[in-house]
């Protein structure tokens, strides 16, 4: 913003940028919480927690709408330039990614309700470990975005292949259970959907990490990110 603008306009603009960062921080915290709750609903076979997680998704949806409305206002009335424009666009992409994390957590919770109604299988523990890594990736991406830490963002980006490899291994483990006992197909199908949702959370974390790079430099990361084993 130009230094020739009235001080109250500059202050209002800065307040709106701070509000944008605060909304993203809240979205990040809620997305992490939803993912953790969805995981616990699966591992603990907790129907009440699963239903609570499903219901909470509307809060993330509302926050994303608020972020989008604020960004539209910023672009239309404030005409941010250079660094501020990059940050505003990166924030929009990050908010979209965090809302999608909430959707995947909701999907996991819905699958937990199905999974909890059938006998458990040992592969559930492997899905728990997959969730640990996906949540680590998400937390790292959110921290990198909040701190504008390109080094941490690069670490998250590189670690995506590890999550892909783990997802491929979990998928093979689940398929092995079905091959041994077809009666487990309902449980295995739900568990596979949960694992896939976690793999996609990892992709979204990587997308957020890429926005940190864009925010800092104005350049997009080469889309040829490191990939691990595929089981899609």
mmCIF file with all atom_site columns, C-alpha atoms in Angstrom:
data_model
loop_
_atom_site.group_PDB
_atom_site.id
_atom_site.type_symbol
_atom_site.label_atom_id
_atom_site.label_alt_id
_atom_site.label_comp_id
_atom_site.label_asym_id
_atom_site.label_entity_id
_atom_site.label_seq_id
_atom_site.pdbx_PDB_ins_code
_atom_site.Cartn_x
_atom_site.Cartn_y
_atom_site.Cartn_z
_atom_site.occupancy
_atom_site.B_iso_or_equiv
_atom_site.pdbx_formal_charge
_atom_site.auth_seq_id
_atom_site.auth_comp_id
_atom_site.auth_asym_id
_atom_site.auth_atom_id
_atom_site.pdbx_PDB_model_num
ATOM 1   C CA . UNK A 1 1   ? 0.000   0.000   0.000   1.00 0.00 ? 1   UNK A CA 1
ATOM 2   C CA . UNK A 1 2   ? 1.187   3.505   -0.759  1.00 0.00 ? 2   UNK A CA 1
ATOM 3   C CA . UNK A 1 3   ? 2.543   5.573   2.111   1.00 0.00 ? 3   UNK A CA 1
ATOM 4   C CA . UNK A 1 4   ? 0.518   8.520   0.749   1.00 0.00 ? 4   UNK A CA 1
ATOM 5   C CA . UNK A 1 5   ? -2.766  6.876   1.667   1.00 0.00 ? 5   UNK A CA 1
ATOM 6   C CA . UNK A 1 6   ? -4.527  8.160   4.798   1.00 0.00 ? 6   UNK A CA 1
ATOM 7   C CA . UNK A 1 7   ? -3.264  6.421   7.910   1.00 0.00 ? 7   UNK A CA 1
ATOM 8   C CA . UNK A 1 8   ? -6.677  5.035   8.833   1.00 0.00 ? 8   UNK A CA 1
ATOM 9   C CA . UNK A 1 9   ? -6.916  3.292   5.441   1.00 0.00 ? 9   UNK A CA 1
ATOM 10  C CA . UNK A 1 10  ? -3.475  1.742   5.837   1.00 0.00 ? 10  UNK A CA 1
ATOM 11  C CA . UNK A 1 11  ? -4.320  0.607   9.368   1.00 0.00 ? 11  UNK A CA 1
ATOM 12  C CA . UNK A 1 12  ? -7.613  -0.914  8.214   1.00 0.00 ? 12  UNK A CA 1
ATOM 13  C CA . UNK A 1 13  ? -5.814  -2.771  5.421   1.00 0.00 ? 13  UNK A CA 1
ATOM 14  C CA . UNK A 1 14  ? -3.213  -4.138  7.827   1.00 0.00 ? 14  UNK A CA 1
ATOM 15  C CA . UNK A 1 15  ? -5.976  -5.231  10.188  1.00 0.00 ? 15  UNK A CA 1
ATOM 16  C CA . UNK A 1 16  ? -7.665  -7.127  7.366   1.00 0.00 ? 16  UNK A CA 1
ATOM 17  C CA . UNK A 1 17  ? -4.422  -8.923  6.511   1.00 0.00 ? 17  UNK A CA 1
ATOM 18  C CA . UNK A 1 18  ? -3.996  -9.839  10.179  1.00 0.00 ? 18  UNK A CA 1
ATOM 19  C CA . UNK A 1 19  ? -7.588  -11.076 10.259  1.00 0.00 ? 19  UNK A CA 1
ATOM 20  C CA . UNK A 1 20  ? -6.847  -13.255 7.239   1.00 0.00 ? 20  UNK A CA 1
ATOM 21  C CA . UNK A 1 21  ? -3.876  -14.833 9.007   1.00 0.00 ? 21  UNK A CA 1
ATOM 22  C CA . UNK A 1 22  ? -5.959  -15.365 12.156  1.00 0.00 ? 22  UNK A CA 1
ATOM 23  C CA . UNK A 1 23  ? -8.709  -17.106 10.202  1.00 0.00 ? 23  UNK A CA 1
ATOM 24  C CA . UNK A 1 24  ? -6.179  -19.399 8.529   1.00 0.00 ? 24  UNK A CA 1
ATOM 25  C CA . UNK A 1 25  ? -4.629  -20.245 11.884  1.00 0.00 ? 25  UNK A CA 1
ATOM 26  C CA . UNK A 1 26  ? -8.077  -21.140 13.222  1.00 0.00 ? 26  UNK A CA 1
ATOM 27  C CA . UNK A 1 27  ? -8.812  -23.253 10.165  1.00 0.00 ? 27  UNK A CA 1
ATOM 28  C CA . UNK A 1 28  ? -5.498  -25.049 10.572  1.00 0.00 ? 28  UNK A CA 1
ATOM 29  C CA . UNK A 1 29  ? -6.162  -25.831 14.208  1.00 0.00 ? 29  UNK A CA 1
ATOM 30  C CA . UNK A 1 30  ? -9.649  -27.116 13.505  1.00 0.00 ? 30  UNK A CA 1
ATOM 31  C CA . UNK A 1 31  ? -8.509  -29.218 10.555  1.00 0.00 ? 31  UNK A CA 1
ATOM 32  C CA . UNK A 1 32  ? -5.852  -30.869 12.723  1.00 0.00 ? 32  UNK A CA 1
ATOM 33  C CA . UNK A 1 33  ? -8.401  -31.474 15.481  1.00 0.00 ? 33  UNK A CA 1
ATOM 34  C CA . UNK A 1 34  ? -10.936 -33.018 13.112  1.00 0.00 ? 34  UNK A CA 1
ATOM 35  C CA . UNK A 1 35  ? -8.341  -35.345 11.636  1.00 0.00 ? 35  UNK A CA 1
ATOM 36  C CA . UNK A 1 36  ? -7.180  -36.428 15.080  1.00 0.00 ? 36  UNK A CA 1
ATOM 37  C CA . UNK A 1 37  ? -10.763 -37.051 16.212  1.00 0.00 ? 37  UNK A CA 1
ATOM 38  C CA . UNK A 1 38  ? -11.586 -39.044 13.095  1.00 0.00 ? 38  UNK A CA 1
ATOM 39  C CA . UNK A 1 39  ? -8.531  -41.213 13.718  1.00 0.00 ? 39  UNK A CA 1
ATOM 40  C CA . UNK A 1 40  ? -9.479  -41.778 17.334  1.00 0.00 ? 40  UNK A CA 1
ATOM 41  C CA . UNK A 1 41  ? -13.016 -42.690 16.273  1.00 0.00 ? 41  UNK A CA 1
ATOM 42  C CA . UNK A 1 42  ? -11.530 -45.421 14.076  1.00 0.00 ? 42  UNK A CA 1
ATOM 43  C CA . UNK A 1 43  ? -8.924  -46.747 16.499  1.00 0.00 ? 43  UNK A CA 1
ATOM 44  C CA . UNK A 1 44  ? -11.166 -46.588 19.590  1.00 0.00 ? 44  UNK A CA 1
ATOM 45  C CA . UNK A 1 45  ? -14.336 -47.679 17.741  1.00 0.00 ? 45  UNK A CA 1
ATOM 46  C CA . UNK A 1 46  ? -16.043 -44.582 19.128  1.00 0.00 ? 46  UNK A CA 1
ATOM 47  C CA . UNK A 1 47  ? -19.343 -43.878 17.377  1.00 0.00 ? 47  UNK A CA 1
ATOM 48  C CA . UNK A 1 48  ? -20.093 -40.764 19.422  1.00 0.00 ? 48  UNK A CA 1
ATOM 49  C CA . UNK A 1 49  ? -16.761 -39.187 18.480  1.00 0.00 ? 49  UNK A CA 1
ATOM 50  C CA . UNK A 1 50  ? -17.321 -40.114 14.843  1.00 0.00 ? 50  UNK A CA 1
ATOM 51  C CA . UNK A 1 51  ? -20.681 -38.331 14.811  1.00 0.00 ? 51  UNK A CA 1
ATOM 52  C CA . UNK A 1 52  ? -19.180 -35.321 16.563  1.00 0.00 ? 52  UNK A CA 1
ATOM 53  C CA . UNK A 1 53  ? -16.447 -35.127 13.917  1.00 0.00 ? 53  UNK A CA 1
ATOM 54  C CA . UNK A 1 54  ? -19.000 -35.234 11.108  1.00 0.00 ? 54  UNK A CA 1
ATOM 55  C CA . UNK A 1 55  ? -20.997 -32.419 12.712  1.00 0.00 ? 55  UNK A CA 1
ATOM 56  C CA . UNK A 1 56  ? -17.922 -30.235 13.232  1.00 0.00 ? 56  UNK A CA 1
ATOM 57  C CA . UNK A 1 57  ? -17.146 -30.084 9.521   1.00 0.00 ? 57  UNK A CA 1
ATOM 58  C CA . UNK A 1 58  ? -19.665 -27.289 9.013   1.00 0.00 ? 58  UNK A CA 1
ATOM 59  C CA . UNK A 1 59  ? -17.490 -25.003 11.160  1.00 0.00 ? 59  UNK A CA 1
ATOM 60  C CA . UNK A 1 60  ? -14.561 -25.391 8.758   1.00 0.00 ? 60  UNK A CA 1
ATOM 61  C CA . UNK A 1 61  ? -16.899 -24.777 5.829   1.00 0.00 ? 61  UNK A CA 1
ATOM 62  C CA . UNK A 1 62  ? -18.065 -21.522 7.420   1.00 0.00 ? 62  UNK A CA 1
ATOM 63  C CA . UNK A 1 63  ? -14.491 -20.415 8.099   1.00 0.00 ? 63  UNK A CA 1
ATOM 64  C CA . UNK A 1 64  ? -13.500 -21.063 4.498   1.00 0.00 ? 64  UNK A CA 1
ATOM 65  C CA . UNK A 1 65  ? -16.442 -18.940 3.349   1.00 0.00 ? 65  UNK A CA 1
ATOM 66  C CA . UNK A 1 66  ? -15.305 -16.148 5.662   1.00 0.00 ? 66  UNK A CA 1
ATOM 67  C CA . UNK A 1 67  ? -11.760 -16.357 4.278   1.00 0.00 ? 67  UNK A CA 1
ATOM 68  C CA . UNK A 1 68  ? -13.028 -16.236 0.708   1.00 0.00 ? 68  UNK A CA 1
ATOM 69  C CA . UNK A 1 69  ? -15.258 -13.237 1.461   1.00 0.00 ? 69  UNK A CA 1
ATOM 70  C CA . UNK A 1 70  ? -12.379 -11.375 3.085   1.00 0.00 ? 70  UNK A CA 1
ATOM 71  C CA . UNK A 1 71  ? -10.059 -12.124 0.171   1.00 0.00 ? 71  UNK A CA 1
ATOM 72  C CA . UNK A 1 72  ? -12.650 -10.898 -2.338  1.00 0.00 ? 72  UNK A CA 1
ATOM 73  C CA . UNK A 1 73  ? -12.896 -7.685  -0.333  1.00 0.00 ? 73  UNK A CA 1
ATOM 74  C CA . UNK A 1 74  ? -9.118  -7.313  -0.230  1.00 0.00 ? 74  UNK A CA 1
ATOM 75  C CA . UNK A 1 75  ? -8.749  -7.844  -3.962  1.00 0.00 ? 75  UNK A CA 1
ATOM 76  C CA . UNK A 1 76  ? -11.653 -5.579  -4.887  1.00 0.00 ? 76  UNK A CA 1
ATOM 77  C CA . UNK A 1 77  ? -11.050 -2.680  -2.518  1.00 0.00 ? 77  UNK A CA 1
ATOM 78  C CA . UNK A 1 78  ? -7.406  -2.812  -1.442  1.00 0.00 ? 78  UNK A CA 1
ATOM 79  C CA . UNK A 1 79  ? -5.691  -3.939  -4.650  1.00 0.00 ? 79  UNK A CA 1
ATOM 80  C CA . UNK A 1 80  ? -2.792  -5.648  -2.832  1.00 0.00 ? 80  UNK A CA 1
ATOM 81  C CA . UNK A 1 81  ? 0.519   -5.560  -4.648  1.00 0.00 ? 81  UNK A CA 1
ATOM 82  C CA . UNK A 1 82  ? 3.600   -7.811  -4.790  1.00 0.00 ? 82  UNK A CA 1
ATOM 83  C CA . UNK A 1 83  ? 4.166   -9.535  -1.431  1.00 0.00 ? 83  UNK A CA 1
ATOM 84  C CA . UNK A 1 84  ? 0.671   -8.862  -0.105  1.00 0.00 ? 84  UNK A CA 1
ATOM 85  C CA . UNK A 1 85  ? -0.932  -10.112 -3.315  1.00 0.00 ? 85  UNK A CA 1
ATOM 86  C CA . UNK A 1 86  ? 1.098   -13.321 -3.235  1.00 0.00 ? 86  UNK A CA 1
ATOM 87  C CA . UNK A 1 87  ? 0.196   -13.916 0.389   1.00 0.00 ? 87  UNK A CA 1
ATOM 88  C CA . UNK A 1 88  ? -3.483  -13.291 -0.288  1.00 0.00 ? 88  UNK A CA 1
ATOM 89  C CA . UNK A 1 89  ? -3.556  -15.757 -3.190  1.00 0.00 ? 89  UNK A CA 1
ATOM 90  C CA . UNK A 1 90  ? -1.550  -18.323 -1.210  1.00 0.00 ? 90  UNK A CA 1
ATOM 91  C CA . UNK A 1 91  ? -3.982  -17.922 1.689   1.00 0.00 ? 91  UNK A CA 1
ATOM 92  C CA . UNK A 1 92  ? -6.917  -18.660 -0.607  1.00 0.00 ? 92  UNK A CA 1
ATOM 93  C CA . UNK A 1 93  ? -5.298  -21.894 -1.807  1.00 0.00 ? 93  UNK A CA 1
ATOM 94  C CA . UNK A 1 94  ? -4.353  -22.885 1.744   1.00 0.00 ? 94  UNK A CA 1
ATOM 95  C CA . UNK A 1 95  ? -7.899  -22.272 2.991   1.00 0.00 ? 95  UNK A CA 1
ATOM 96  C CA . UNK A 1 96  ? -9.296  -24.445 0.203   1.00 0.00 ? 96  UNK A CA 1
ATOM 97  C CA . UNK A 1 97  ? -6.853  -27.219 1.153   1.00 0.00 ? 97  UNK A CA 1
ATOM 98  C CA . UNK A 1 98  ? -7.742  -27.021 4.848   1.00 0.00 ? 98  UNK A CA 1
ATOM 99  C CA . UNK A 1 99  ? -11.450 -27.209 4.062   1.00 0.00 ? 99  UNK A CA 1
ATOM 100 C CA . UNK A 1 100 ? -10.761 -30.344 2.033   1.00 0.00 ? 100 UNK A CA 1
ATOM 101 C CA . UNK A 1 101 ? -8.866  -31.834 4.981   1.00 0.00 ? 101 UNK A CA 1
ATOM 102 C CA . UNK A 1 102 ? -12.044 -31.346 6.985   1.00 0.00 ? 102 UNK A CA 1
ATOM 103 C CA . UNK A 1 103 ? -14.024 -33.126 4.276   1.00 0.00 ? 103 UNK A CA 1
ATOM 104 C CA . UNK A 1 104 ? -11.645 -36.085 4.381   1.00 0.00 ? 104 UNK A CA 1
ATOM 105 C CA . UNK A 1 105 ? -11.828 -36.207 8.176   1.00 0.00 ? 105 UNK A CA 1
ATOM 106 C CA . UNK A 1 106 ? -15.625 -36.230 7.906   1.00 0.00 ? 106 UNK A CA 1
ATOM 107 C CA . UNK A 1 107 ? -15.441 -39.051 5.357   1.00 0.00 ? 107 UNK A CA 1
ATOM 108 C CA . UNK A 1 108 ? -13.170 -41.004 7.698   1.00 0.00 ? 108 UNK A CA 1
ATOM 109 C CA . UNK A 1 109 ? -15.604 -40.514 10.570  1.00 0.00 ? 109 UNK A CA 1
ATOM 110 C CA . UNK A 1 110 ? -18.498 -41.761 8.450   1.00 0.00 ? 110 UNK A CA 1
ATOM 111 C CA . UNK A 1 111 ? -16.472 -44.817 7.494   1.00 0.00 ? 111 UNK A CA 1
ATOM 112 C CA . UNK A 1 112 ? -15.659 -45.344 11.171  1.00 0.00 ? 112 UNK A CA 1
ATOM 113 C CA . UNK A 1 113 ? -19.378 -45.769 11.866  1.00 0.00 ? 113 UNK A CA 1
ATOM 114 C CA . UNK A 1 114 ? -19.446 -48.600 9.322   1.00 0.00 ? 114 UNK A CA 1
ATOM 115 C CA . UNK A 1 115 ? -16.152 -50.091 10.468  1.00 0.00 ? 115 UNK A CA 1
ATOM 116 C CA . UNK A 1 116 ? -17.219 -50.048 14.106  1.00 0.00 ? 116 UNK A CA 1
ATOM 117 C CA . UNK A 1 117 ? -20.235 -52.233 13.327  1.00 0.00 ? 117 UNK A CA 1
ATOM 118 C CA . UNK A 1 118 ? -18.163 -55.159 12.042  1.00 0.00 ? 118 UNK A CA 1
ATOM 119 C CA . UNK A 1 119 ? -15.342 -57.211 13.603  1.00 0.00 ? 119 UNK A CA 1
ATOM 120 C CA . UNK A 1 120 ? -12.029 -55.366 13.807  1.00 0.00 ? 120 UNK A CA 1
ATOM 121 C CA . UNK A 1 121 ? -8.966  -56.369 11.794  1.00 0.00 ? 121 UNK A CA 1
ATOM 122 C CA . UNK A 1 122 ? -5.324  -55.896 12.712  1.00 0.00 ? 122 UNK A CA 1
ATOM 123 C CA . UNK A 1 123 ? -4.666  -53.676 9.679   1.00 0.00 ? 123 UNK A CA 1
ATOM 124 C CA . UNK A 1 124 ? -6.460  -50.931 11.608  1.00 0.00 ? 124 UNK A CA 1
ATOM 125 C CA . UNK A 1 125 ? -3.239  -50.380 13.561  1.00 0.00 ? 125 UNK A CA 1
ATOM 126 C CA . UNK A 1 126 ? -1.354  -49.762 10.315  1.00 0.00 ? 126 UNK A CA 1
ATOM 127 C CA . UNK A 1 127 ? -3.932  -47.151 9.344   1.00 0.00 ? 127 UNK A CA 1
ATOM 128 C CA . UNK A 1 128 ? -3.276  -45.528 12.706  1.00 0.00 ? 128 UNK A CA 1
ATOM 129 C CA . UNK A 1 129 ? 0.415   -45.224 11.840  1.00 0.00 ? 129 UNK A CA 1
ATOM 130 C CA . UNK A 1 130 ? -0.506  -43.810 8.436   1.00 0.00 ? 130 UNK A CA 1
ATOM 131 C CA . UNK A 1 131 ? -2.622  -41.209 10.215  1.00 0.00 ? 131 UNK A CA 1
ATOM 132 C CA . UNK A 1 132 ? 0.312   -40.299 12.462  1.00 0.00 ? 132 UNK A CA 1
ATOM 133 C CA . UNK A 1 133 ? 2.418   -39.441 9.423   1.00 0.00 ? 133 UNK A CA 1
ATOM 134 C CA . UNK A 1 134 ? -0.409  -37.638 7.608   1.00 0.00 ? 134 UNK A CA 1
ATOM 135 C CA . UNK A 1 135 ? -1.083  -35.514 10.696  1.00 0.00 ? 135 UNK A CA 1
ATOM 136 C CA . UNK A 1 136 ? 2.633   -34.787 11.046  1.00 0.00 ? 136 UNK A CA 1
ATOM 137 C CA . UNK A 1 137 ? 2.684   -33.614 7.437   1.00 0.00 ? 137 UNK A CA 1
ATOM 138 C CA . UNK A 1 138 ? -0.374  -31.439 7.956   1.00 0.00 ? 138 UNK A CA 1
ATOM 139 C CA . UNK A 1 139 ? 0.995   -29.890 11.145  1.00 0.00 ? 139 UNK A CA 1
ATOM 140 C CA . UNK A 1 140 ? 4.307   -29.165 9.433   1.00 0.00 ? 140 UNK A CA 1
ATOM 141 C CA . UNK A 1 141 ? 2.606   -27.542 6.459   1.00 0.00 ? 141 UNK A CA 1
ATOM 142 C CA . UNK A 1 142 ? 0.425   -25.360 8.682   1.00 0.00 ? 142 UNK A CA 1
ATOM 143 C CA . UNK A 1 143 ? 3.414   -24.296 10.765  1.00 0.00 ? 143 UNK A CA 1
ATOM 144 C CA . UNK A 1 144 ? 5.429   -23.545 7.631   1.00 0.00 ? 144 UNK A CA 1
ATOM 145 C CA . UNK A 1 145 ? 2.626   -21.404 6.235   1.00 0.00 ? 145 UNK A CA 1
ATOM 146 C CA . UNK A 1 146 ? 2.085   -19.547 9.503   1.00 0.00 ? 146 UNK A CA 1
ATOM 147 C CA . UNK A 1 147 ? 5.811   -18.821 9.918   1.00 0.00 ? 147 UNK A CA 1
ATOM 148 C CA . UNK A 1 148 ? 6.444   -18.450 6.172   1.00 0.00 ? 148 UNK A CA 1
ATOM 149 C CA . UNK A 1 149 ? 9.204   -21.016 6.671   1.00 0.00 ? 149 UNK A CA 1
ATOM 150 C CA . UNK A 1 150 ? 10.372  -22.213 3.261   1.00 0.00 ? 150 UNK A CA 1
ATOM 151 C CA . UNK A 1 151 ? 12.858  -24.704 4.737   1.00 0.00 ? 151 UNK A CA 1
ATOM 152 C CA . UNK A 1 152 ? 10.131  -26.468 6.714   1.00 0.00 ? 152 UNK A CA 1
ATOM 153 C CA . UNK A 1 153 ? 7.840   -26.355 3.686   1.00 0.00 ? 153 UNK A CA 1
ATOM 154 C CA . UNK A 1 154 ? 10.533  -28.046 1.594   1.00 0.00 ? 154 UNK A CA 1
ATOM 155 C CA . UNK A 1 155 ? 10.864  -30.771 4.240   1.00 0.00 ? 155 UNK A CA 1
ATOM 156 C CA . UNK A 1 156 ? 7.112   -31.429 4.102   1.00 0.00 ? 156 UNK A CA 1
ATOM 157 C CA . UNK A 1 157 ? 7.248   -31.509 0.308   1.00 0.00 ? 157 UNK A CA 1
ATOM 158 C CA . UNK A 1 158 ? 10.077  -34.067 0.261   1.00 0.00 ? 158 UNK A CA 1
ATOM 159 C CA . UNK A 1 159 ? 8.423   -36.291 2.873   1.00 0.00 ? 159 UNK A CA 1
ATOM 160 C CA . UNK A 1 160 ? 5.328   -36.814 0.725   1.00 0.00 ? 160 UNK A CA 1
ATOM 161 C CA . UNK A 1 161 ? 6.969   -39.851 -0.895  1.00 0.00 ? 161 UNK A CA 1
ATOM 162 C CA . UNK A 1 162 ? 7.254   -41.508 2.531   1.00 0.00 ? 162 UNK A CA 1
ATOM 163 C CA . UNK A 1 163 ? 3.514   -41.166 3.029   1.00 0.00 ? 163 UNK A CA 1
ATOM 164 C CA . UNK A 1 164 ? 2.856   -42.590 -0.442  1.00 0.00 ? 164 UNK A CA 1
ATOM 165 C CA . UNK A 1 165 ? 5.035   -45.606 0.348   1.00 0.00 ? 165 UNK A CA 1
ATOM 166 C CA . UNK A 1 166 ? 3.267   -46.202 3.646   1.00 0.00 ? 166 UNK A CA 1
ATOM 167 C CA . UNK A 1 167 ? -0.137  -45.911 1.990   1.00 0.00 ? 167 UNK A CA 1
ATOM 168 C CA . UNK A 1 168 ? 0.890   -48.472 -0.637  1.00 0.00 ? 168 UNK A CA 1
ATOM 169 C CA . UNK A 1 169 ? 1.997   -50.860 2.106   1.00 0.00 ? 169 UNK A CA 1
ATOM 170 C CA . UNK A 1 170 ? -1.238  -50.453 4.062   1.00 0.00 ? 170 UNK A CA 1
ATOM 171 C CA . UNK A 1 171 ? -3.263  -51.066 0.903   1.00 0.00 ? 171 UNK A CA 1
ATOM 172 C CA . UNK A 1 172 ? -1.394  -54.311 0.239   1.00 0.00 ? 172 UNK A CA 1
ATOM 173 C CA . UNK A 1 173 ? -1.966  -55.398 3.836   1.00 0.00 ? 173 UNK A CA 1
ATOM 174 C CA . UNK A 1 174 ? -5.700  -54.731 3.557   1.00 0.00 ? 174 UNK A CA 1
ATOM 175 C CA . UNK A 1 175 ? -5.984  -56.606 0.256   1.00 0.00 ? 175 UNK A CA 1
ATOM 176 C CA . UNK A 1 176 ? -4.185  -59.564 1.831   1.00 0.00 ? 176 UNK A CA 1
ATOM 177 C CA . UNK A 1 177 ? -6.897  -59.784 4.497   1.00 0.00 ? 177 UNK A CA 1
ATOM 178 C CA . UNK A 1 178 ? -9.622  -59.890 1.839   1.00 0.00 ? 178 UNK A CA 1
ATOM 179 C CA . UNK A 1 179 ? -7.748  -62.602 -0.063  1.00 0.00 ? 179 UNK A CA 1
ATOM 180 C CA . UNK A 1 180 ? -7.612  -64.750 3.071   1.00 0.00 ? 180 UNK A CA 1
ATOM 181 C CA . UNK A 1 181 ? -11.184 -64.183 4.235   1.00 0.00 ? 181 UNK A CA 1
ATOM 182 C CA . UNK A 1 182 ? -13.863 -62.730 1.946   1.00 0.00 ? 182 UNK A CA 1
ATOM 183 C CA . UNK A 1 183 ? -16.138 -62.176 4.946   1.00 0.00 ? 183 UNK A CA 1
ATOM 184 C CA . UNK A 1 184 ? -13.861 -59.276 5.910   1.00 0.00 ? 184 UNK A CA 1
ATOM 185 C CA . UNK A 1 185 ? -14.575 -57.362 2.714   1.00 0.00 ? 185 UNK A CA 1
ATOM 186 C CA . UNK A 1 186 ? -16.891 -54.815 4.369   1.00 0.00 ? 186 UNK A CA 1
ATOM 187 C CA . UNK A 1 187 ? -14.363 -53.947 7.058   1.00 0.00 ? 187 UNK A CA 1
ATOM 188 C CA . UNK A 1 188 ? -11.497 -53.907 4.576   1.00 0.00 ? 188 UNK A CA 1
ATOM 189 C CA . UNK A 1 189 ? -13.355 -51.683 2.124   1.00 0.00 ? 189 UNK A CA 1
ATOM 190 C CA . UNK A 1 190 ? -14.064 -49.080 4.797   1.00 0.00 ? 190 UNK A CA 1
ATOM 191 C CA . UNK A 1 191 ? -10.491 -49.275 6.050   1.00 0.00 ? 191 UNK A CA 1
ATOM 192 C CA . UNK A 1 192 ? -9.139  -48.812 2.526   1.00 0.00 ? 192 UNK A CA 1
ATOM 193 C CA . UNK A 1 193 ? -11.279 -45.697 2.033   1.00 0.00 ? 193 UNK A CA 1
ATOM 194 C CA . UNK A 1 194 ? -9.921  -44.318 5.306   1.00 0.00 ? 194 UNK A CA 1
ATOM 195 C CA . UNK A 1 195 ? -6.339  -45.014 4.215   1.00 0.00 ? 195 UNK A CA 1
ATOM 196 C CA . UNK A 1 196 ? -6.990  -43.290 0.882   1.00 0.00 ? 196 UNK A CA 1
ATOM 197 C CA . UNK A 1 197 ? -8.387  -40.247 2.654   1.00 0.00 ? 197 UNK A CA 1
ATOM 198 C CA . UNK A 1 198 ? -5.222  -40.040 4.743   1.00 0.00 ? 198 UNK A CA 1
ATOM 199 C CA . UNK A 1 199 ? -3.052  -40.258 1.631   1.00 0.00 ? 199 UNK A CA 1
ATOM 200 C CA . UNK A 1 200 ? -5.031  -37.374 0.157   1.00 0.00 ? 200 UNK A CA 1
ATOM 201 C CA . UNK A 1 201 ? -4.560  -35.358 3.339   1.00 0.00 ? 201 UNK A CA 1
ATOM 202 C CA . UNK A 1 202 ? -0.838  -35.794 2.746   1.00 0.00 ? 202 UNK A CA 1
ATOM 203 C CA . UNK A 1 203 ? -1.255  -34.425 -0.770  1.00 0.00 ? 203 UNK A CA 1
ATOM 204 C CA . UNK A 1 204 ? -3.120  -31.412 0.600   1.00 0.00 ? 204 UNK A CA 1
ATOM 205 C CA . UNK A 1 205 ? -0.367  -30.808 3.151   1.00 0.00 ? 205 UNK A CA 1
ATOM 206 C CA . UNK A 1 206 ? 2.106   -30.800 0.272   1.00 0.00 ? 206 UNK A CA 1
ATOM 207 C CA . UNK A 1 207 ? -0.090  -28.331 -1.609  1.00 0.00 ? 207 UNK A CA 1
ATOM 208 C CA . UNK A 1 208 ? -0.010  -25.992 1.387   1.00 0.00 ? 208 UNK A CA 1
ATOM 209 C CA . UNK A 1 209 ? 3.769   -26.368 1.562   1.00 0.00 ? 209 UNK A CA 1
ATOM 210 C CA . UNK A 1 210 ? 3.986   -25.392 -2.099  1.00 0.00 ? 210 UNK A CA 1
ATOM 211 C CA . UNK A 1 211 ? 2.012   -22.224 -1.329  1.00 0.00 ? 211 UNK A CA 1
ATOM 212 C CA . UNK A 1 212 ? 4.695   -21.259 1.200   1.00 0.00 ? 212 UNK A CA 1
ATOM 213 C CA . UNK A 1 213 ? 7.213   -21.272 -1.640  1.00 0.00 ? 213 UNK A CA 1
ATOM 214 C CA . UNK A 1 214 ? 4.871   -19.218 -3.829  1.00 0.00 ? 214 UNK A CA 1
ATOM 215 C CA . UNK A 1 215 ? 4.232   -16.770 -0.987  1.00 0.00 ? 215 UNK A CA 1
ATOM 216 C CA . UNK A 1 216 ? 7.970   -16.229 -0.520  1.00 0.00 ? 216 UNK A CA 1
ATOM 217 C CA . UNK A 1 217 ? 9.147   -16.101 -4.127  1.00 0.00 ? 217 UNK A CA 1
ATOM 218 C CA . UNK A 1 218 ? 6.182   -15.732 -6.442  1.00 0.00 ? 218 UNK A CA 1
ATOM 219 C CA . UNK A 1 219 ? 7.171   -18.934 -8.248  1.00 0.00 ? 219 UNK A CA 1
ATOM 220 C CA . UNK A 1 220 ? 5.332   -22.243 -8.249  1.00 0.00 ? 220 UNK A CA 1
ATOM 221 C CA . UNK A 1 221 ? 7.085   -25.451 -7.237  1.00 0.00 ? 221 UNK A CA 1
ATOM 222 C CA . UNK A 1 222 ? 7.826   -27.932 -10.027 1.00 0.00 ? 222 UNK A CA 1
ATOM 223 C CA . UNK A 1 223 ? 4.722   -30.173 -10.056 1.00 0.00 ? 223 UNK A CA 1
ATOM 224 C CA . UNK A 1 224 ? 6.936   -33.257 -10.333 1.00 0.00 ? 224 UNK A CA 1
ATOM 225 C CA . UNK A 1 225 ? 6.985   -33.746 -6.572  1.00 0.00 ? 225 UNK A CA 1
ATOM 226 C CA . UNK A 1 226 ? 8.727   -36.870 -5.236  1.00 0.00 ? 226 UNK A CA 1
ATOM 227 C CA . UNK A 1 227 ? 6.313   -39.778 -5.281  1.00 0.00 ? 227 UNK A CA 1
ATOM 228 C CA . UNK A 1 228 ? 6.478   -43.038 -3.451  1.00 0.00 ? 228 UNK A CA 1
ATOM 229 C CA . UNK A 1 229 ? 4.806   -46.333 -4.253  1.00 0.00 ? 229 UNK A CA 1
ATOM 230 C CA . UNK A 1 230 ? 1.400   -45.961 -5.845  1.00 0.00 ? 230 UNK A CA 1
ATOM 231 C CA . UNK A 1 231 ? -1.596  -48.078 -4.953  1.00 0.00 ? 231 UNK A CA 1
ATOM 232 C CA . UNK A 1 232 ? -4.415  -46.012 -6.400  1.00 0.00 ? 232 UNK A CA 1
#
